[in-house]
PDB file of C-alpha atoms in Angstrom:
ATOM      1  CA  MET W   1     102.192  17.617  51.750  1.00 46.00           C
ATOM      2  CA  THR W   2     100.523  15.292  54.249  1.00 56.00           C
ATOM      3  CA  SER W   3      97.877  12.628  53.801  1.00 76.00           C
ATOM      4  CA  SER W   4      94.730  12.183  55.841  1.00 79.00           C
ATOM      5  CA  LEU W   5      91.715   9.949  56.052  1.00 90.00           C
ATOM      6  CA  ARG W   6      88.400  11.799  56.322  1.00 93.00           C
ATOM      7  CA  ASP W   7      86.118   8.895  57.255  1.00 97.00           C
ATOM      8  CA  PRO W   8      87.682   5.547  58.273  1.00 97.00           C
ATOM      9  CA  ASP W   9      84.277   3.850  58.308  1.00 98.00           C
ATOM     10  CA  ALA W  10      83.754   4.748  54.651  1.00 98.00           C
ATOM     11  CA  LEU W  11      87.168   3.320  53.732  1.00 98.00           C
ATOM     12  CA  PHE W  12      86.313   0.148  55.653  1.00 98.00           C
ATOM     13  CA  GLU W  13      83.075  -0.178  53.657  1.00 98.00           C
ATOM     14  CA  LEU W  14      85.024   0.413  50.453  1.00 98.00           C
ATOM     15  CA  GLY W  15      87.386  -2.393  51.410  1.00 98.00           C
ATOM     16  CA  GLN W  16      84.441  -4.680  52.074  1.00 98.00           C
ATOM     17  CA  ALA W  17      82.998  -3.809  48.668  1.00 98.00           C
ATOM     18  CA  LEU W  18      86.313  -4.660  46.992  1.00 98.00           C
ATOM     19  CA  GLN W  19      86.461  -7.969  48.859  1.00 98.00           C
ATOM     20  CA  GLN W  20      82.900  -8.789  47.789  1.00 98.00           C
ATOM     21  CA  ALA W  21      83.917  -8.024  44.191  1.00 97.00           C
ATOM     22  CA  ASP W  22      86.742 -10.632  44.522  1.00 97.00           C
ATOM     23  CA  TYR W  23      89.319  -7.902  43.985  1.00 98.00           C
ATOM     24  CA  GLN W  24      92.928  -9.181  43.850  1.00 98.00           C
ATOM     25  CA  PHE W  25      96.117  -7.235  43.200  1.00 98.00           C
ATOM     26  CA  VAL W  26      99.779  -8.069  43.844  1.00 98.00           C
ATOM     27  CA  THR W  27     101.875  -4.912  44.136  1.00 96.00           C
ATOM     28  CA  THR W  28     105.124  -4.844  42.183  1.00 95.00           C
ATOM     29  CA  THR W  29     108.316  -2.817  42.599  1.00 93.00           C
ATOM     30  CA  PRO W  30     108.101   0.873  41.607  1.00 92.00           C
ATOM     31  CA  ALA W  31     110.289   0.125  38.551  1.00 92.00           C
ATOM     32  CA  SER W  32     107.919  -2.599  37.327  1.00 94.00           C
ATOM     33  CA  HIS W  33     104.938  -0.391  38.071  1.00 96.00           C
ATOM     34  CA  ARG W  34     106.333   2.380  35.870  1.00 96.00           C
ATOM     35  CA  ARG W  35     107.092  -0.047  33.049  1.00 96.00           C
ATOM     36  CA  VAL W  36     103.611  -1.571  33.065  1.00 97.00           C
ATOM     37  CA  ASN W  37     101.839   1.780  33.310  1.00 97.00           C
ATOM     38  CA  GLY W  38     104.013   3.096  30.489  1.00 97.00           C
ATOM     39  CA  ARG W  39     102.729   0.555  27.989  1.00 97.00           C
ATOM     40  CA  ASP W  40     100.296   1.614  25.293  1.00 97.00           C
ATOM     41  CA  GLY W  41      96.716   1.318  26.460  1.00 96.00           C
ATOM     42  CA  ASN W  42      97.554   1.634  30.161  1.00 97.00           C
ATOM     43  CA  GLU W  43      97.208   5.411  30.375  1.00 95.00           C
ATOM     44  CA  ARG W  44      93.739   5.152  31.953  1.00 96.00           C
ATOM     45  CA  ALA W  45      92.092   2.595  34.220  1.00 97.00           C
ATOM     46  CA  ARG W  46      89.482   0.299  32.718  1.00 97.00           C
ATOM     47  CA  ASP W  47      88.630  -1.730  35.826  1.00 98.00           C
ATOM     48  CA  LEU W  48      89.015  -1.798  39.609  1.00 98.00           C
ATOM     49  CA  ARG W  49      92.568  -3.172  39.411  1.00 98.00           C
ATOM     50  CA  GLY W  50      93.528  -0.217  37.257  1.00 98.00           C
ATOM     51  CA  VAL W  51      91.982   2.202  39.745  1.00 98.00           C
ATOM     52  CA  PHE W  52      93.052   0.718  43.074  1.00 98.00           C
ATOM     53  CA  GLY W  53      96.086  -1.331  42.040  1.00 98.00           C
ATOM     54  CA  TRP W  54      97.841   0.488  39.219  1.00 98.00           C
ATOM     55  CA  SER W  55      96.811   3.965  40.469  1.00 97.00           C
ATOM     56  CA  ARG W  56      95.711   5.034  36.991  1.00 97.00           C
ATOM     57  CA  PRO W  57      93.428   8.000  36.298  1.00 97.00           C
ATOM     58  CA  PHE W  58      89.860   6.939  35.569  1.00 97.00           C
ATOM     59  CA  SER W  59      86.464   8.206  34.522  1.00 95.00           C
ATOM     60  CA  ALA W  60      83.480   7.976  36.860  1.00 95.00           C
ATOM     61  CA  ASP W  61      81.813   5.152  34.907  1.00 95.00           C
ATOM     62  CA  VAL W  62      84.708   2.743  35.671  1.00 97.00           C
ATOM     63  CA  VAL W  63      83.847   2.504  39.383  1.00 97.00           C
ATOM     64  CA  PRO W  64      80.366   1.514  40.656  1.00 97.00           C
ATOM     65  CA  ALA W  65      78.464   4.511  41.988  1.00 96.00           C
ATOM     66  CA  GLY W  66      78.372   3.113  45.515  1.00 97.00           C
ATOM     67  CA  MET W  67      82.160   2.714  45.615  1.00 98.00           C
ATOM     68  CA  LEU W  68      82.667   6.173  44.190  1.00 97.00           C
ATOM     69  CA  ASP W  69      80.513   7.636  46.960  1.00 97.00           C
ATOM     70  CA  LEU W  70      82.515   5.750  49.578  1.00 98.00           C
ATOM     71  CA  MET W  71      85.748   7.095  48.085  1.00 98.00           C
ATOM     72  CA  ARG W  72      84.413  10.648  48.363  1.00 97.00           C
ATOM     73  CA  ARG W  73      83.277  10.114  51.956  1.00 97.00           C
ATOM     74  CA  ALA W  74      86.610   8.584  52.914  1.00 97.00           C
ATOM     75  CA  GLY W  75      88.522  11.439  51.316  1.00 96.00           C
ATOM     76  CA  VAL W  76      90.519   9.162  48.993  1.00 97.00           C
ATOM     77  CA  LEU W  77      89.322  10.613  45.671  1.00 96.00           C
ATOM     78  CA  ARG W  78      90.813  13.548  43.806  1.00 94.00           C
ATOM     79  CA  GLU W  79      90.678  15.025  40.325  1.00 91.00           C
ATOM     80  CA  ARG W  80      93.742  15.387  38.085  1.00 80.00           C
ATOM     81  CA  ASP W  81      93.818  16.694  34.503  1.00 79.00           C
ATOM     82  CA  GLY W  82      90.092  16.146  34.101  1.00 84.00           C
ATOM     83  CA  HIS W  83      90.169  12.566  35.406  1.00 91.00           C
ATOM     84  CA  LEU W  84      89.579  11.018  38.816  1.00 97.00           C
ATOM     85  CA  CYS W  85      92.340   9.357  40.846  1.00 96.00           C
ATOM     86  CA  ALA W  86      92.365   7.214  43.989  1.00 97.00           C
ATOM     87  CA  THR W  87      94.771   8.469  46.649  1.00 96.00           C
ATOM     88  CA  VAL W  88      95.097   4.985  48.156  1.00 97.00           C
ATOM     89  CA  ARG W  89      95.940   1.614  46.691  1.00 98.00           C
ATOM     90  CA  ALA W  90      94.591  -1.788  47.682  1.00 98.00           C
ATOM     91  CA  SER W  91      96.868  -4.815  47.654  1.00 98.00           C
ATOM     92  CA  THR W  92      96.055  -8.396  48.547  1.00 98.00           C
ATOM     93  CA  VAL W  93      98.139 -10.974  50.393  1.00 97.00           C
ATOM     94  CA  GLY W  94      96.243 -14.227  50.212  1.00 94.00           C
ATOM     95  CA  GLU W  95      92.740 -13.511  51.477  1.00 93.00           C
ATOM     96  CA  ARG W  96      93.664 -10.224  53.159  1.00 98.00           C
ATOM     97  CA  LEU W  97      93.274  -6.770  51.643  1.00 98.00           C
ATOM     98  CA  TYR W  98      95.510  -3.870  52.647  1.00 98.00           C
ATOM     99  CA  PHE W  99      95.049  -0.190  51.864  1.00 98.00           C
ATOM    100  CA  HIS W 100      98.228   1.850  51.480  1.00 98.00           C
ATOM    101  CA  SER W 101      99.422   4.934  49.587  1.00 96.00           C
ATOM    102  CA  ALA W 102      98.783   5.398  45.881  1.00 96.00           C
ATOM    103  CA  PHE W 103     101.627   5.298  43.371  1.00 95.00           C
ATOM    104  CA  PRO W 104     103.934   7.190  43.199  1.00 91.00           C
ATOM    105  CA  THR W 105     104.742   7.484  46.909  1.00 87.00           C
ATOM    106  CA  ARG W 106     106.269  10.962  47.042  1.00 83.00           C
ATOM    107  CA  GLU W 107     104.807  12.262  50.318  1.00 86.00           C
ATOM    108  CA  ASP W 108     106.882  12.107  53.495  1.00 85.00           C
ATOM    109  CA  ASP W 109     104.044  10.284  55.263  1.00 91.00           C
ATOM    110  CA  ALA W 110     103.449   7.789  52.437  1.00 92.00           C
ATOM    111  CA  VAL W 111     102.534   4.263  53.520  1.00 95.00           C
ATOM    112  CA  PHE W 112     104.593   1.896  51.402  1.00 92.00           C
ATOM    113  CA  PHE W 113     103.616  -1.639  50.416  1.00 96.00           C
ATOM    114  CA  GLY W 114     105.380  -3.877  47.898  1.00 94.00           C
ATOM    115  CA  PRO W 115     107.491  -6.995  47.353  1.00 96.00           C
ATOM    116  CA  ASP W 116     109.220  -6.493  50.719  1.00 96.00           C
ATOM    117  CA  THR W 117     105.824  -6.782  52.404  1.00 97.00           C
ATOM    118  CA  TYR W 118     105.174 -10.138  50.730  1.00 97.00           C
ATOM    119  CA  ARG W 119     108.601 -11.464  51.764  1.00 97.00           C
ATOM    120  CA  TYR W 120     108.062 -10.151  55.291  1.00 98.00           C
ATOM    121  CA  VAL W 121     104.663 -11.802  55.672  1.00 98.00           C
ATOM    122  CA  ALA W 122     105.921 -15.105  54.225  1.00 98.00           C
ATOM    123  CA  ALA W 123     108.913 -15.226  56.582  1.00 98.00           C
ATOM    124  CA  LEU W 124     106.711 -14.226  59.502  1.00 98.00           C
ATOM    125  CA  LYS W 125     104.250 -17.022  58.794  1.00 97.00           C
ATOM    126  CA  ARG W 126     107.071 -19.590  58.667  1.00 97.00           C
ATOM    127  CA  SER W 127     108.479 -18.399  61.982  1.00 97.00           C
ATOM    128  CA  MET W 128     105.082 -18.403  63.702  1.00 97.00           C
ATOM    129  CA  GLU W 129     104.429 -22.056  62.859  1.00 96.00           C
ATOM    130  CA  ALA W 130     106.554 -23.328  65.756  1.00 91.00           C
ATOM    131  CA  MET W 131     106.166 -20.319  68.061  1.00 95.00           C
ATOM    132  CA  THR W 132     104.622 -20.387  71.506  1.00 95.00           C
ATOM    133  CA  PRO W 133     101.598 -18.063  71.315  1.00 97.00           C
ATOM    134  CA  PRO W 134     102.668 -14.607  72.539  1.00 98.00           C
ATOM    135  CA  ALA W 135     100.476 -12.617  74.898  1.00 98.00           C
ATOM    136  CA  ARG W 136     101.728  -9.241  73.665  1.00 98.00           C
ATOM    137  CA  ALA W 137     103.471  -8.323  70.425  1.00 98.00           C
ATOM    138  CA  VAL W 138     104.476  -5.117  68.680  1.00 98.00           C
ATOM    139  CA  ASP W 139     105.128  -4.386  65.018  1.00 98.00           C
ATOM    140  CA  ILE W 140     107.596  -1.461  64.915  1.00 98.00           C
ATOM    141  CA  GLY W 141     106.967   0.842  61.946  1.00 97.00           C
ATOM    142  CA  THR W 142     103.778  -1.032  61.176  1.00 98.00           C
ATOM    143  CA  GLY W 143     102.866   0.939  58.021  1.00 97.00           C
ATOM    144  CA  SER W 144      99.861  -0.833  56.521  1.00 97.00           C
ATOM    145  CA  GLY W 145      99.695  -3.034  59.617  1.00 98.00           C
ATOM    146  CA  ALA W 146     100.501  -6.239  57.740  1.00 98.00           C
ATOM    147  CA  GLY W 147     102.861  -7.652  60.374  1.00 98.00           C
ATOM    148  CA  ALA W 148     100.670  -6.939  63.382  1.00 98.00           C
ATOM    149  CA  ILE W 149      97.585  -8.178  61.550  1.00 98.00           C
ATOM    150  CA  GLU W 150      99.210 -11.473  60.574  1.00 98.00           C
ATOM    151  CA  VAL W 151     100.243 -12.039  64.196  1.00 98.00           C
ATOM    152  CA  ALA W 152      96.753 -11.223  65.481  1.00 98.00           C
ATOM    153  CA  CYS W 153      95.122 -13.561  62.969  1.00 97.00           C
ATOM    154  CA  ARG W 154      97.531 -16.389  63.815  1.00 97.00           C
ATOM    155  CA  PHE W 155      97.218 -15.845  67.588  1.00 98.00           C
ATOM    156  CA  PRO W 156      93.701 -14.461  68.248  1.00 96.00           C
ATOM    157  CA  ASP W 157      94.315 -13.963  72.001  1.00 97.00           C
ATOM    158  CA  CYS W 158      97.465 -11.900  71.437  1.00 98.00           C
ATOM    159  CA  GLU W 159      97.476  -8.119  71.728  1.00 98.00           C
ATOM    160  CA  ALA W 160      99.407  -7.221  68.556  1.00 98.00           C
ATOM    161  CA  VAL W 161     100.269  -3.523  68.693  1.00 98.00           C
ATOM    162  CA  GLY W 162     100.861  -1.695  65.423  1.00 98.00           C
ATOM    163  CA  ALA W 163     103.314   1.112  66.292  1.00 98.00           C
ATOM    164  CA  ASP W 164     104.334   3.945  63.958  1.00 97.00           C
ATOM    165  CA  ILE W 165     105.259   7.639  64.001  1.00 95.00           C
ATOM    166  CA  ASN W 166     103.066   8.235  60.935  1.00 95.00           C
ATOM    167  CA  PRO W 167      99.431   9.137  61.763  1.00 96.00           C
ATOM    168  CA  PHE W 168      98.273   8.248  58.237  1.00 96.00           C
ATOM    169  CA  ALA W 169      99.822   4.797  58.559  1.00 97.00           C
ATOM    170  CA  LEU W 170      98.044   4.259  61.872  1.00 97.00           C
ATOM    171  CA  SER W 171      94.717   5.257  60.284  1.00 97.00           C
ATOM    172  CA  LEU W 172      95.133   2.826  57.394  1.00 98.00           C
ATOM    173  CA  ALA W 173      96.427   0.027  59.636  1.00 98.00           C
ATOM    174  CA  ALA W 174      93.335   0.340  61.840  1.00 98.00           C
ATOM    175  CA  VAL W 175      91.051  -0.007  58.811  1.00 98.00           C
ATOM    176  CA  ASN W 176      93.086  -2.925  57.466  1.00 98.00           C
ATOM    177  CA  ALA W 177      92.837  -4.713  60.819  1.00 98.00           C
ATOM    178  CA  ARG W 178      89.043  -4.384  60.713  1.00 98.00           C
ATOM    179  CA  LEU W 179      88.974  -5.763  57.166  1.00 98.00           C
ATOM    180  CA  ALA W 180      91.022  -8.766  58.314  1.00 98.00           C
ATOM    181  CA  GLY W 181      88.746  -9.374  61.289  1.00 97.00           C
ATOM    182  CA  ALA W 182      91.690  -8.916  63.666  1.00 96.00           C
ATOM    183  CA  ALA W 183      90.183  -7.860  66.987  1.00 89.00           C
ATOM    184  CA  HIS W 184      93.284  -7.093  69.053  1.00 94.00           C
ATOM    185  CA  VAL W 185      95.403  -4.710  66.975  1.00 98.00           C
ATOM    186  CA  PRO W 186      95.673  -1.360  68.758  1.00 98.00           C
ATOM    187  CA  THR W 187      97.418   1.154  66.482  1.00 98.00           C
ATOM    188  CA  LEU W 188      99.566   3.484  68.598  1.00 98.00           C
ATOM    189  CA  HIS W 189     101.983   6.313  67.929  1.00 97.00           C
ATOM    190  CA  SER W 190     105.492   5.431  69.058  1.00 97.00           C
ATOM    191  CA  ASP W 191     109.072   6.236  68.094  1.00 95.00           C
ATOM    192  CA  LEU W 192     110.496   2.704  68.226  1.00 96.00           C
ATOM    193  CA  LEU W 193     109.192   1.545  71.630  1.00 97.00           C
ATOM    194  CA  LYS W 194     109.758   4.814  73.483  1.00 97.00           C
ATOM    195  CA  ASP W 195     106.070   5.739  73.779  1.00 96.00           C
ATOM    196  CA  LEU W 196     104.831   2.279  74.786  1.00 98.00           C
ATOM    197  CA  ASP W 197     104.750   0.813  78.281  1.00 97.00           C
ATOM    198  CA  GLY W 198     105.594  -2.681  79.453  1.00 97.00           C
ATOM    199  CA  GLY W 199     107.319  -5.671  77.949  1.00 98.00           C
ATOM    200  CA  PHE W 200     106.647  -7.809  74.903  1.00 98.00           C
ATOM    201  CA  ASP W 201     106.755 -11.479  74.031  1.00 98.00           C
ATOM    202  CA  LEU W 202     107.290 -10.722  70.355  1.00 98.00           C
ATOM    203  CA  VAL W 203     108.841  -7.751  68.577  1.00 98.00           C
ATOM    204  CA  LEU W 204     108.652  -7.716  64.781  1.00 98.00           C
ATOM    205  CA  SER W 205     109.520  -5.179  62.134  1.00 98.00           C
ATOM    206  CA  ASN W 206     109.971  -4.503  58.424  1.00 97.00           C
ATOM    207  CA  PRO W 207     111.695  -1.101  58.657  1.00 95.00           C
ATOM    208  CA  PRO W 208     112.898   1.316  55.973  1.00 93.00           C
ATOM    209  CA  TYR W 209     116.461   0.474  54.971  1.00 90.00           C
ATOM    210  CA  ILE W 210     117.323   2.663  51.985  1.00 85.00           C
ATOM    211  CA  LEU W 211     119.866   5.480  52.172  1.00 83.00           C
ATOM    212  CA  ASP W 212     117.550   8.198  50.862  1.00 76.00           C
ATOM    213  CA  PRO W 213     118.979  11.690  50.190  1.00 75.00           C
ATOM    214  CA  SER W 214     115.459  13.119  50.655  1.00 73.00           C
ATOM    215  CA  GLU W 215     115.143  11.248  53.966  1.00 72.00           C
ATOM    216  CA  LEU W 216     111.548  10.223  53.296  1.00 69.00           C
ATOM    217  CA  ARG W 217     110.433   8.425  56.438  1.00 69.00           C
ATOM    218  CA  TYR W 218     109.048   5.360  54.711  1.00 68.00           C
ATOM    219  CA  ARG W 219     112.356   4.812  52.851  1.00 70.00           C
ATOM    220  CA  HIS W 220     115.233   6.252  54.860  1.00 72.00           C
ATOM    221  CA  GLY W 221     117.060   3.867  57.170  1.00 72.00           C
ATOM    222  CA  GLY W 222     119.780   6.275  58.272  1.00 83.00           C
ATOM    223  CA  GLY W 223     123.520   5.636  58.371  1.00 85.00           C
ATOM    224  CA  MET W 224     125.392   2.438  57.514  1.00 89.00           C
ATOM    225  CA  HIS W 225     123.885   2.593  54.010  1.00 89.00           C
ATOM    226  CA  GLY W 226     120.424   2.551  55.563  1.00 89.00           C
ATOM    227  CA  ALA W 227     120.998  -0.126  58.243  1.00 94.00           C
ATOM    228  CA  ALA W 228     121.210   2.193  61.262  1.00 94.00           C
ATOM    229  CA  PHE W 229     117.474   2.098  61.967  1.00 95.00           C
ATOM    230  CA  SER W 230     117.519  -1.706  61.900  1.00 97.00           C
ATOM    231  CA  VAL W 231     120.305  -1.666  64.509  1.00 97.00           C
ATOM    232  CA  ASP W 232     118.154   0.644  66.654  1.00 96.00           C
ATOM    233  CA  ILE W 233     115.287  -1.841  66.408  1.00 97.00           C
ATOM    234  CA  VAL W 234     117.506  -4.684  67.592  1.00 98.00           C
ATOM    235  CA  ASP W 235     118.622  -2.571  70.562  1.00 98.00           C
ATOM    236  CA  ALA W 236     115.052  -1.579  71.457  1.00 98.00           C
ATOM    237  CA  ALA W 237     113.778  -5.139  71.159  1.00 98.00           C
ATOM    238  CA  LEU W 238     116.526  -6.669  73.308  1.00 98.00           C
ATOM    239  CA  GLU W 239     115.776  -4.066  75.967  1.00 97.00           C
ATOM    240  CA  ARG W 240     112.007  -4.668  76.075  1.00 98.00           C
ATOM    241  CA  LEU W 241     111.525  -8.350  75.294  1.00 98.00           C
ATOM    242  CA  ARG W 242     110.377 -10.482  78.190  1.00 98.00           C
ATOM    243  CA  PRO W 243     112.428 -13.572  79.121  1.00 98.00           C
ATOM    244  CA  GLY W 244     112.074 -16.096  76.307  1.00 97.00           C
ATOM    245  CA  GLY W 245     110.667 -13.419  73.982  1.00 98.00           C
ATOM    246  CA  THR W 246     111.365 -13.316  70.247  1.00 98.00           C
ATOM    247  CA  LEU W 247     112.577 -10.717  67.755  1.00 98.00           C
ATOM    248  CA  LEU W 248     111.639 -11.143  64.094  1.00 98.00           C
ATOM    249  CA  LEU W 249     113.242  -8.608  61.758  1.00 98.00           C
ATOM    250  CA  TYR W 250     113.055  -8.360  57.977  1.00 98.00           C
ATOM    251  CA  THR W 251     115.338  -5.738  56.473  1.00 97.00           C
ATOM    252  CA  GLY W 252     117.609  -4.930  53.552  1.00 96.00           C
ATOM    253  CA  ILE W 253     121.368  -4.764  53.988  1.00 96.00           C
ATOM    254  CA  ALA W 254     123.943  -3.157  51.702  1.00 95.00           C
ATOM    255  CA  ILE W 255     126.864  -5.512  51.140  1.00 97.00           C
ATOM    256  CA  VAL W 256     130.208  -3.738  50.673  1.00 96.00           C
ATOM    257  CA  GLU W 257     133.208  -5.780  49.515  1.00 96.00           C
ATOM    258  CA  GLY W 258     131.487  -8.913  50.761  1.00 97.00           C
ATOM    259  CA  ARG W 259     130.925  -7.489  54.249  1.00 97.00           C
ATOM    260  CA  ASP W 260     127.626  -7.203  56.105  1.00 97.00           C
ATOM    261  CA  ALA W 261     128.103  -4.244  58.473  1.00 96.00           C
ATOM    262  CA  PHE W 262     124.695  -4.779  60.079  1.00 97.00           C
ATOM    263  CA  LEU W 263     125.486  -8.336  61.111  1.00 98.00           C
ATOM    264  CA  GLU W 264     128.934  -7.317  62.333  1.00 98.00           C
ATOM    265  CA  THR W 265     127.293  -4.641  64.514  1.00 98.00           C
ATOM    266  CA  VAL W 266     124.537  -6.757  66.089  1.00 98.00           C
ATOM    267  CA  ARG W 267     126.334 -10.091  66.447  1.00 98.00           C
ATOM    268  CA  SER W 268     127.869  -9.351  69.869  1.00 98.00           C
ATOM    269  CA  LYS W 269     124.553  -7.918  71.139  1.00 98.00           C
ATOM    270  CA  LEU W 270     122.691 -11.069  70.107  1.00 98.00           C
ATOM    271  CA  ASP W 271     125.353 -13.376  71.558  1.00 98.00           C
ATOM    272  CA  ALA W 272     125.178 -11.519  74.878  1.00 98.00           C
ATOM    273  CA  ARG W 273     121.376 -11.454  75.261  1.00 97.00           C
ATOM    274  CA  CYS W 274     119.957 -14.372  73.300  1.00 98.00           C
ATOM    275  CA  SER W 275     119.742 -18.096  73.942  1.00 97.00           C
ATOM    276  CA  ASN W 276     119.689 -18.659  70.198  1.00 97.00           C
ATOM    277  CA  TRP W 277     119.448 -16.659  67.020  1.00 98.00           C
ATOM    278  CA  ARG W 278     119.661 -17.236  63.302  1.00 98.00           C
ATOM    279  CA  TYR W 279     120.248 -14.923  60.402  1.00 98.00           C
ATOM    280  CA  GLU W 280     119.659 -15.696  56.742  1.00 97.00           C
ATOM    281  CA  GLU W 281     119.555 -14.031  53.359  1.00 97.00           C
ATOM    282  CA  LEU W 282     116.086 -14.447  51.879  1.00 97.00           C
ATOM    283  CA  ASP W 283     117.127 -12.831  48.607  1.00 96.00           C
ATOM    284  CA  PRO W 284     120.743 -11.956  47.766  1.00 97.00           C
ATOM    285  CA  ASP W 285     119.992  -9.099  45.364  1.00 96.00           C
ATOM    286  CA  ILE W 286     117.004  -6.751  45.630  1.00 94.00           C
ATOM    287  CA  PHE W 287     116.464  -3.185  44.368  1.00 87.00           C
ATOM    288  CA  GLY W 288     119.485  -3.371  42.089  1.00 89.00           C
ATOM    289  CA  GLY W 289     118.597  -0.015  40.588  1.00 89.00           C
ATOM    290  CA  GLN W 290     119.409   1.593  43.930  1.00 89.00           C
ATOM    291  CA  LEU W 291     123.116   0.958  43.278  1.00 92.00           C
ATOM    292  CA  ASP W 292     123.088   3.809  40.750  1.00 92.00           C
ATOM    293  CA  CYS W 293     122.017   6.254  43.460  1.00 88.00           C
ATOM    294  CA  GLU W 294     124.075   8.620  45.584  1.00 90.00           C
ATOM    295  CA  GLY W 295     125.716   6.931  48.556  1.00 91.00           C
ATOM    296  CA  TYR W 296     125.831   3.462  46.977  1.00 93.00           C
ATOM    297  CA  GLU W 297     129.040   3.880  44.980  1.00 94.00           C
ATOM    298  CA  ASP W 298     130.817   1.138  46.973  1.00 95.00           C
ATOM    299  CA  VAL W 299     127.844  -1.240  47.404  1.00 96.00           C
ATOM    300  CA  GLU W 300     127.887  -4.589  45.583  1.00 97.00           C
ATOM    301  CA  ARG W 301     124.317  -5.608  46.280  1.00 97.00           C
ATOM    302  CA  ILE W 302     121.416  -5.152  48.677  1.00 96.00           C
ATOM    303  CA  ALA W 303     120.324  -8.370  50.377  1.00 97.00           C
ATOM    304  CA  ALA W 304     116.946  -9.073  51.969  1.00 97.00           C
ATOM    305  CA  VAL W 305     117.688 -10.648  55.358  1.00 98.00           C
ATOM    306  CA  TRP W 306     115.703 -12.269  58.156  1.00 98.00           C
ATOM    307  CA  LEU W 307     116.751 -12.243  61.816  1.00 98.00           C
ATOM    308  CA  HIS W 308     115.043 -14.579  64.295  1.00 98.00           C
ATOM    309  CA  ALA W 309     116.345 -14.184  67.850  1.00 98.00           C
ATOM    310  CA  THR W 310     115.108 -15.464  71.211  1.00 98.00           C
ATOM    311  CA  VAL W 311     116.257 -13.786  74.403  1.00 98.00           C
ATOM    312  CA  ARG W 312     117.293 -15.890  77.359  1.00 97.00           C
ATOM    313  CA  GLY W 313     114.542 -17.090  79.661  1.00 90.00           C
TER     314      GLY W 313
END
């Protein structure tokens, strides 16, 4: 099953309507989402947060008629068991609103958004504080577009490309950029950087890093317990960054017997190509429930890490 957006302009107007209604919603982990929705009284949505945040079924009188019409025009409304459901969610990070896939994210082209996105944006903002304004940036695997949009809002003259292999993600990212007032965020199809021309002053990414038996694109990071795709991003960035350019990477790393195989793999590459780089654990233990899954029998923990590297000028 694939997702599609019928009318991007209608979704943009829906986002504006939610912003005007002072809509706010912080997206939790899937485990927390299930727990909250499983509580008595949470079977159906009673307000906009229930509809667009908690992805609960709702009756037509819960959503203003104008919003309901925009949902129909955008193609983000469906009926299930006699109730209506939104096929997108809306999350907020500060003043920005981001559309992404509704819960649960079972489709291969689902656009994921959650606690990792908040950590990614926070680390990105810290790193941009002392950064020379880039002329051209790219967010690899942009998803909702959060990374590219934050760069474009911080550096208004920068072309901040949102790159992804998922057409649905590119559609949502384009709408989200409009909602943020980010003028220079082209959303382009690309496998890593293979389909893009030229060099970059900034490469950033928050890639999938889970070892997923179903190999869903928004989750599966490949070999090395899900770190292989992150290694590929480091390689692509070091190849395409202009002199003095910067790589900013947020990812999750499986720690096995105290060892970080990702860091061991990229250390020599960074030493060879970069004037300086730093690597830190932002959170030592995330998605603990993943350790019960196939392929994680020898994993002690999954750490959220941040890599900030500058290539030689």
